[in-house]
Coordinates of N, CA and C in Angstrom, one line a residue:
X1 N -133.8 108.5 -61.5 CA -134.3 107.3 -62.1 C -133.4 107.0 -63.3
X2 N -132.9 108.0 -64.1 CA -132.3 107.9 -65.1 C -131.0 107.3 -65.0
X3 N -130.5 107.6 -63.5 CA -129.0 107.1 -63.2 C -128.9 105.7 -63.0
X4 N -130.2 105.3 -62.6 CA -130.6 104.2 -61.9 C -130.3 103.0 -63.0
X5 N -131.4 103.6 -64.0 CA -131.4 103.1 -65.5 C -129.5 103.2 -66.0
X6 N -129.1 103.6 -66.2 CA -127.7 103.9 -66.6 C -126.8 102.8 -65.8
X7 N -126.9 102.9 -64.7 CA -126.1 102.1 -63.5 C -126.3 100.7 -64.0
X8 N -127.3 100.4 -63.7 CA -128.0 98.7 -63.9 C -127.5 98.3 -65.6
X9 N -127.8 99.3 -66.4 CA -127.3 98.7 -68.4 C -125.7 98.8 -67.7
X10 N -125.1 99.9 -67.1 CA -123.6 99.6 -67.1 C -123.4 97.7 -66.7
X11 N -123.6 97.8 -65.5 CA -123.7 96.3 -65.0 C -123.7 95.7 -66.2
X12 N -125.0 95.1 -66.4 CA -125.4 94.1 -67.4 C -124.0 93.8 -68.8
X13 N -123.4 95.0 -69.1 CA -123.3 95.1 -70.2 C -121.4 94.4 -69.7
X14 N -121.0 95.0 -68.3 CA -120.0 94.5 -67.9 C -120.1 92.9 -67.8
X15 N -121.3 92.4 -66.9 CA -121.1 91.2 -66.9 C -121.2 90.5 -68.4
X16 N -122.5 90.7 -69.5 CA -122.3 90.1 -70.5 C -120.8 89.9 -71.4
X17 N -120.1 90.7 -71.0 CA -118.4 91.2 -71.5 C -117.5 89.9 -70.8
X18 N -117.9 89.7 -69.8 CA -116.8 88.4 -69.2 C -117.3 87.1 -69.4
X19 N -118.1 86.5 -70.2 CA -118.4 85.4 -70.6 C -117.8 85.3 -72.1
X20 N -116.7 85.1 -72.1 CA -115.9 85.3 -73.7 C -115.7 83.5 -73.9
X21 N -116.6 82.8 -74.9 CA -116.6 81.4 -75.5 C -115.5 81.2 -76.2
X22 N -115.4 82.3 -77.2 CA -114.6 82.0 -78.0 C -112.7 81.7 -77.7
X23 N -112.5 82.1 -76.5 CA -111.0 81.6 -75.9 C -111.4 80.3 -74.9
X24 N -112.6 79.6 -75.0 CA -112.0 78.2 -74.3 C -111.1 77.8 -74.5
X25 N -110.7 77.2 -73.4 CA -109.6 75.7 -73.6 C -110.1 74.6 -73.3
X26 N -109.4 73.6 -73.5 CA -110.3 72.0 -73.0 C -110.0 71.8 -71.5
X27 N -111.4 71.4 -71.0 CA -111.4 71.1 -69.5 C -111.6 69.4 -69.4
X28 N -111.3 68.9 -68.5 CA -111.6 67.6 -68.4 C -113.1 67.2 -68.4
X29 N -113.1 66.3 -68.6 CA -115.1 65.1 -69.1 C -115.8 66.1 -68.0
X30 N -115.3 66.4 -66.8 CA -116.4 66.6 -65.7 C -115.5 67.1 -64.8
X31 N -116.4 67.6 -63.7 CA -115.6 68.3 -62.4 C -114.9 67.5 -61.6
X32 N -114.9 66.2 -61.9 CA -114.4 65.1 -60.9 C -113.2 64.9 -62.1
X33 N -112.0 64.6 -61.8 CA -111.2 64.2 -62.2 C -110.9 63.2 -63.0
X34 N -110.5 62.7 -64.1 CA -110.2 61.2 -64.4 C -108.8 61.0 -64.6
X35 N -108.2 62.6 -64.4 CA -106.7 61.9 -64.6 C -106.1 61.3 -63.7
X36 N -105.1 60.0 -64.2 CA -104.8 59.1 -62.9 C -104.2 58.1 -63.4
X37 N -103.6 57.2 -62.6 CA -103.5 56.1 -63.2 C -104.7 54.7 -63.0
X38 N -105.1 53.8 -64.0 CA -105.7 53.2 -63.9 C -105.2 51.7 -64.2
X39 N -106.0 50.7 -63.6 CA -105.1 49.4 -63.7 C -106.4 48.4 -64.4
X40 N -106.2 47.8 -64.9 CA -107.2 47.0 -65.9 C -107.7 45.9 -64.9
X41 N -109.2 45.9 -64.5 CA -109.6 44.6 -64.0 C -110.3 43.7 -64.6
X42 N -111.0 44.2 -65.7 CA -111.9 43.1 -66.7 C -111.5 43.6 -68.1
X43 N -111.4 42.5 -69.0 CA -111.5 41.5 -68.5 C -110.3 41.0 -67.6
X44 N -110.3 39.8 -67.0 CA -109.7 39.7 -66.3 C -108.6 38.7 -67.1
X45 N -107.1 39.1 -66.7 CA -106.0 38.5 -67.0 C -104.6 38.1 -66.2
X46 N -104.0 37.7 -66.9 CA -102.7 37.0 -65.5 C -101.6 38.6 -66.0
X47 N -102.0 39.0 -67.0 CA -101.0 40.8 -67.2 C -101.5 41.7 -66.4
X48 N -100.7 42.3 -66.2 CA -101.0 43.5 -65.2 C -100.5 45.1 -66.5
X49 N -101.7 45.3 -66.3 CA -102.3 46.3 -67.8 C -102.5 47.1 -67.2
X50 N -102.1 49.3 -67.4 CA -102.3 50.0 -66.7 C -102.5 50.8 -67.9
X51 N -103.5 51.9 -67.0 CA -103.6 53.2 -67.9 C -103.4 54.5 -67.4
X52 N -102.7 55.4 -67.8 CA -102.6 56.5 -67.7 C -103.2 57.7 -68.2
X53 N -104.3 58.4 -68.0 CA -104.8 59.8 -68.6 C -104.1 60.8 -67.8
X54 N -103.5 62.0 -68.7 CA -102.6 63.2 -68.2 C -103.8 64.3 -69.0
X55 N -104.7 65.2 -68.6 CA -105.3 66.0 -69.3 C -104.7 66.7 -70.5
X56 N -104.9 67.1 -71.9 CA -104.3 67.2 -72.7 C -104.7 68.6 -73.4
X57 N -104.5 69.8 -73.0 CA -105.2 70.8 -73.0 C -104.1 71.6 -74.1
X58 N -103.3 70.7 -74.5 CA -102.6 71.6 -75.9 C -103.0 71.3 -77.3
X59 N -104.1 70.0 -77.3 CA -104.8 69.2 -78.7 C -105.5 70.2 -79.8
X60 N -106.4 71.0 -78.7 CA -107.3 71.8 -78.9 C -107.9 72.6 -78.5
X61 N -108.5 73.6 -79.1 CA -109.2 74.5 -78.4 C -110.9 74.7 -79.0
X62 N -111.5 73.9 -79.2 CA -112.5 73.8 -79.7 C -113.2 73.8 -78.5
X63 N -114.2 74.8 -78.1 CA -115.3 74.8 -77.0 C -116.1 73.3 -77.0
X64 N -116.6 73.0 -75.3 CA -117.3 72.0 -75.4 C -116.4 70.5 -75.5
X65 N -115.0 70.6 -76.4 CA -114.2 69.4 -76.8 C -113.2 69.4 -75.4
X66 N -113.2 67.9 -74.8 CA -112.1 67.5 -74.1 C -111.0 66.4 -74.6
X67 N -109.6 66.5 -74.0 CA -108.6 65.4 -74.1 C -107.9 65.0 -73.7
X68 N -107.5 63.7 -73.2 CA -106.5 63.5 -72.5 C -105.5 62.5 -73.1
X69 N -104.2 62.5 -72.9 CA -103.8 61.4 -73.3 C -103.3 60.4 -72.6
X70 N -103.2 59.5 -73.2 CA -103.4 58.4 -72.6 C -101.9 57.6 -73.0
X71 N -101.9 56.8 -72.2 CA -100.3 55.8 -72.0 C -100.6 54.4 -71.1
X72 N -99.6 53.8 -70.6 CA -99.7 52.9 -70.1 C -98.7 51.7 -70.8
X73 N -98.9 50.5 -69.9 CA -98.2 49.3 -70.0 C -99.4 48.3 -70.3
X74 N -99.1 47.5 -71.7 CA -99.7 46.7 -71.7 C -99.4 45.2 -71.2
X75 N -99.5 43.8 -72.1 CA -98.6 43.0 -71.3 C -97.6 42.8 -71.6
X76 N -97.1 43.4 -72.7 CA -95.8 43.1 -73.2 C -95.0 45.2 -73.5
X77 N -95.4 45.4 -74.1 CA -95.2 46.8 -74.4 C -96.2 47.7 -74.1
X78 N -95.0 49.2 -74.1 CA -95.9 50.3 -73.1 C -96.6 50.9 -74.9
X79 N -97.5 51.7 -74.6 CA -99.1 51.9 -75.3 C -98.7 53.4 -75.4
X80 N -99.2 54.5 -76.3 CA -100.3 55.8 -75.7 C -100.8 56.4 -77.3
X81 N -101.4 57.0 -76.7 CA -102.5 58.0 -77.8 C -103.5 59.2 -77.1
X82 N -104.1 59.4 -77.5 CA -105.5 60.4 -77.2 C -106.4 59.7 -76.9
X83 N -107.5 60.3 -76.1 CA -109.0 60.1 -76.1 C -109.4 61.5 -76.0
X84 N -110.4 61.7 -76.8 CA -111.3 62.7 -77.0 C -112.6 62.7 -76.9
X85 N -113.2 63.4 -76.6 CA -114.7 63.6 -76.5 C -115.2 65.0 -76.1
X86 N -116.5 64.6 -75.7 CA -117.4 66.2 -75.2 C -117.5 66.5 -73.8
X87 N -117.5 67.7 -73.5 CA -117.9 67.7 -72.3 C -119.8 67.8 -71.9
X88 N -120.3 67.6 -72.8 CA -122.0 67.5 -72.9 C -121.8 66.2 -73.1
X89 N -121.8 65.0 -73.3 CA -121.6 63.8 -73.3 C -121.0 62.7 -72.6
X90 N -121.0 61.7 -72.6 CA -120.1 60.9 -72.3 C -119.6 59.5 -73.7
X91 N -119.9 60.1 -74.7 CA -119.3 59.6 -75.5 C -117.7 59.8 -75.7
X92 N -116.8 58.9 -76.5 CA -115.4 59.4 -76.8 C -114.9 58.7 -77.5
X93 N -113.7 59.0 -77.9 CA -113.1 58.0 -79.4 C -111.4 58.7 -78.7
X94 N -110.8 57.0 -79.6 CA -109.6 56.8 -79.0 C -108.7 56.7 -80.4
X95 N -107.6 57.7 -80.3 CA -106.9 58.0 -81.4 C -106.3 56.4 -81.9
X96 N -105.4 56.4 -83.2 CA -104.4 55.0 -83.1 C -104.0 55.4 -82.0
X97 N -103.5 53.8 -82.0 CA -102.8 53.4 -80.8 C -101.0 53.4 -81.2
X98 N -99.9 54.0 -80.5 CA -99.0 53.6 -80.7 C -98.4 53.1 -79.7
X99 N -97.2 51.9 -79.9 CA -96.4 51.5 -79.2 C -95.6 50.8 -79.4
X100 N -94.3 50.6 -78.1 CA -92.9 50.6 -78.2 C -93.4 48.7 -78.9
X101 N -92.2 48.2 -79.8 CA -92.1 47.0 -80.6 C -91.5 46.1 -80.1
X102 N -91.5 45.9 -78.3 CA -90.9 44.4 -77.8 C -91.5 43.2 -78.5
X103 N -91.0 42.1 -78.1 CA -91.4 40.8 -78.5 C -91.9 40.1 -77.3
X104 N -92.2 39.4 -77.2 CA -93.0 38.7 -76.0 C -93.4 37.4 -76.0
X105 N -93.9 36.4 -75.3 CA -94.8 35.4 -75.2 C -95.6 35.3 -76.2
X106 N -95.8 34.5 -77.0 CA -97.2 34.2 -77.6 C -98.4 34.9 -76.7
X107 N -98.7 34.6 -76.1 CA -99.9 34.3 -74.8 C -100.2 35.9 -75.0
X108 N -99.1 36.9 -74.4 CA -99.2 37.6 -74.0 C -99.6 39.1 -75.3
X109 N -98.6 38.6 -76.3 CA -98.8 39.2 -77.6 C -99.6 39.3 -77.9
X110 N -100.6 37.6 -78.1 CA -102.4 37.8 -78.5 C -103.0 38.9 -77.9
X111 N -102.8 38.8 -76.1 CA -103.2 39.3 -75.0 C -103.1 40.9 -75.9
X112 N -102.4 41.2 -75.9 CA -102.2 42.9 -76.3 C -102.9 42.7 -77.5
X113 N -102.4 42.0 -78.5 CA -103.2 42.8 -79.9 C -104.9 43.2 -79.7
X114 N -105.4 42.0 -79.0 CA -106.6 42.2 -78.5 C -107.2 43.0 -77.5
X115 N -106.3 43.8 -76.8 CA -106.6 44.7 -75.5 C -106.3 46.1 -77.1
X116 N -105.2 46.1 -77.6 CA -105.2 47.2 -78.7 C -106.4 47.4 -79.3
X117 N -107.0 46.5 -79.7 CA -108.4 46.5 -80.8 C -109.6 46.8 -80.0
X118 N -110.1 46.7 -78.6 CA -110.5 47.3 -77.8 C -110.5 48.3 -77.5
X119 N -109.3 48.9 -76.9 CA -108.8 49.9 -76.9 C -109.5 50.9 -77.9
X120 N -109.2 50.7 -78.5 CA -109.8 51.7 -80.4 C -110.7 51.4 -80.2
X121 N -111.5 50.6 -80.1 CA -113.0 50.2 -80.4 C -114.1 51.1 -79.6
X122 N -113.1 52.1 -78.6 CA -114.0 52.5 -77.3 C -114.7 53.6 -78.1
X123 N -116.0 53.8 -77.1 CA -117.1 55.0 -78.0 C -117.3 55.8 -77.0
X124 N -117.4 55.1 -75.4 CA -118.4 55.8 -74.0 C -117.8 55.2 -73.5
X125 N -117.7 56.0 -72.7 CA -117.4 55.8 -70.9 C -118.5 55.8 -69.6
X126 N -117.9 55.4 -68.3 CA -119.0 55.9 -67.2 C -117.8 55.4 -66.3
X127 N -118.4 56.5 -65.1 CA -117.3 56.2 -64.0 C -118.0 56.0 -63.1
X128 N -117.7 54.7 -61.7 CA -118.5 54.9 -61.3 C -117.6 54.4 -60.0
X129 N -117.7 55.6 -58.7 CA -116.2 55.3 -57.6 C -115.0 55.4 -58.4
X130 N -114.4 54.4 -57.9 CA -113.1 54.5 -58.4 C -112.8 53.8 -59.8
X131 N -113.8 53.2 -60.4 CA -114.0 52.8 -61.8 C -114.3 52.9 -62.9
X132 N -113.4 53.3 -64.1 CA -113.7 53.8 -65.0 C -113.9 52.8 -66.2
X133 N -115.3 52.3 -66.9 CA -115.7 51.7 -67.7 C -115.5 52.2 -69.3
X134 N -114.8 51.7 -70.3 CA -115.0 52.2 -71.6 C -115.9 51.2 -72.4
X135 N -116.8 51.1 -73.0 CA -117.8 50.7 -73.8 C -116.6 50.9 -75.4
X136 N -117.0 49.7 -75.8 CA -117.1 50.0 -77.4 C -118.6 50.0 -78.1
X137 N -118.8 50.6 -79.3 CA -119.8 51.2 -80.0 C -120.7 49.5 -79.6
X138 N -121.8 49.4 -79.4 CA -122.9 48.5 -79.2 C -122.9 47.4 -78.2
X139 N -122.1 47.3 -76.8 CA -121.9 46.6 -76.2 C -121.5 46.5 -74.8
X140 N -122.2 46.1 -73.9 CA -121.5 46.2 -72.4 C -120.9 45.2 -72.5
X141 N -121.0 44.3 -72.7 CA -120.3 43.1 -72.8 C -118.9 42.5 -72.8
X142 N -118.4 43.6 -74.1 CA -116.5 44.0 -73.8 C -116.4 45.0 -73.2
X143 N -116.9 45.5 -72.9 CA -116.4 46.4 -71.5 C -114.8 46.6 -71.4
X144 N -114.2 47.7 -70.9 CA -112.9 47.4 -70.2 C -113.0 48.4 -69.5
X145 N -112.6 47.4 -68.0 CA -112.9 48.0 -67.0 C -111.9 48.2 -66.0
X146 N -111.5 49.6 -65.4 CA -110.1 49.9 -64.3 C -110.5 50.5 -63.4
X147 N -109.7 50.3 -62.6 CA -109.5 50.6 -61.2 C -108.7 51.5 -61.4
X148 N -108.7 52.6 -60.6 CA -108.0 53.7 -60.4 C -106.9 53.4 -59.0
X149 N -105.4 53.3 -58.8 CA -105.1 53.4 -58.1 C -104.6 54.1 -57.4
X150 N -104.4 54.3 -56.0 CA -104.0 55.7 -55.4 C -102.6 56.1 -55.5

């Protein structure tokens, strides 16, 4: 009986030993993937706007925190930064934005400064298929919304 007892605390004490928190690394939002490229369908425009998430597992090591960064073409100049968030949530927040300083169309310039301010503005996500929605803080309304392509 006594071995019995001995055997079973060995166990226990082995398994409690391989649950080590404190060396997480960042995993992505969820077991499904989001890295990929994404192409902007709403709002809807005559630019062809893409997004790129690359998982970004050198930002941080803070348990629980995920990040990816992010790139793409906007309608005149290419974009990138971070997005950050939890993996208990679906909240997230989007670093400054930087990007390359072409000149462009009127049209198109507005077009970006305002997909940039968006951009930042995001708080939440939700995926839903092949579509990944970013929310800014209080609103479905602006939405911006992509298509993942293959």
């Amino acid at each position: 009986m006594k071995t019995i007892l001995i055997l079973v605390s060995a166990i226990a004490l082995i398994a409690a030993s391989c649950n080590d928190k404190t060396n997480s690394t960042i995993q992505p939002l969820s077991a499904t993937s989001f890295a990929g490229t994404y192409k902007l369908v709403e709002p809807a425009s005559k630019f062809e706007v893409s997004l790129v998430l690359t998982p970004d597992s050198t930002s941080s090591e803070i348990t629980n925190r995920v990040a990816y960064k992010i790139g793409g073409r906007s309608s005149v100049n290419h974009y990138f930064g971070t997005l950050t968030g939890s993996s208990a949530s679906r909240d997230v927040q989007i670093s400054a934005i930087g990007a390359t300083k072409m000149a462009g169309p009127a049209d198109a310039m507005q077009f970006e400064t305002d997909y940039f301010k968006k951009l930042q503005a995001v708080k939440r996500y939700e995926v839903t298929g092949n579509r990944l929605k970013l929310f800014p803080e209080g609103g479905d309304a602006s939405a911006l919304v992509y298509e993942k392509e293959k």
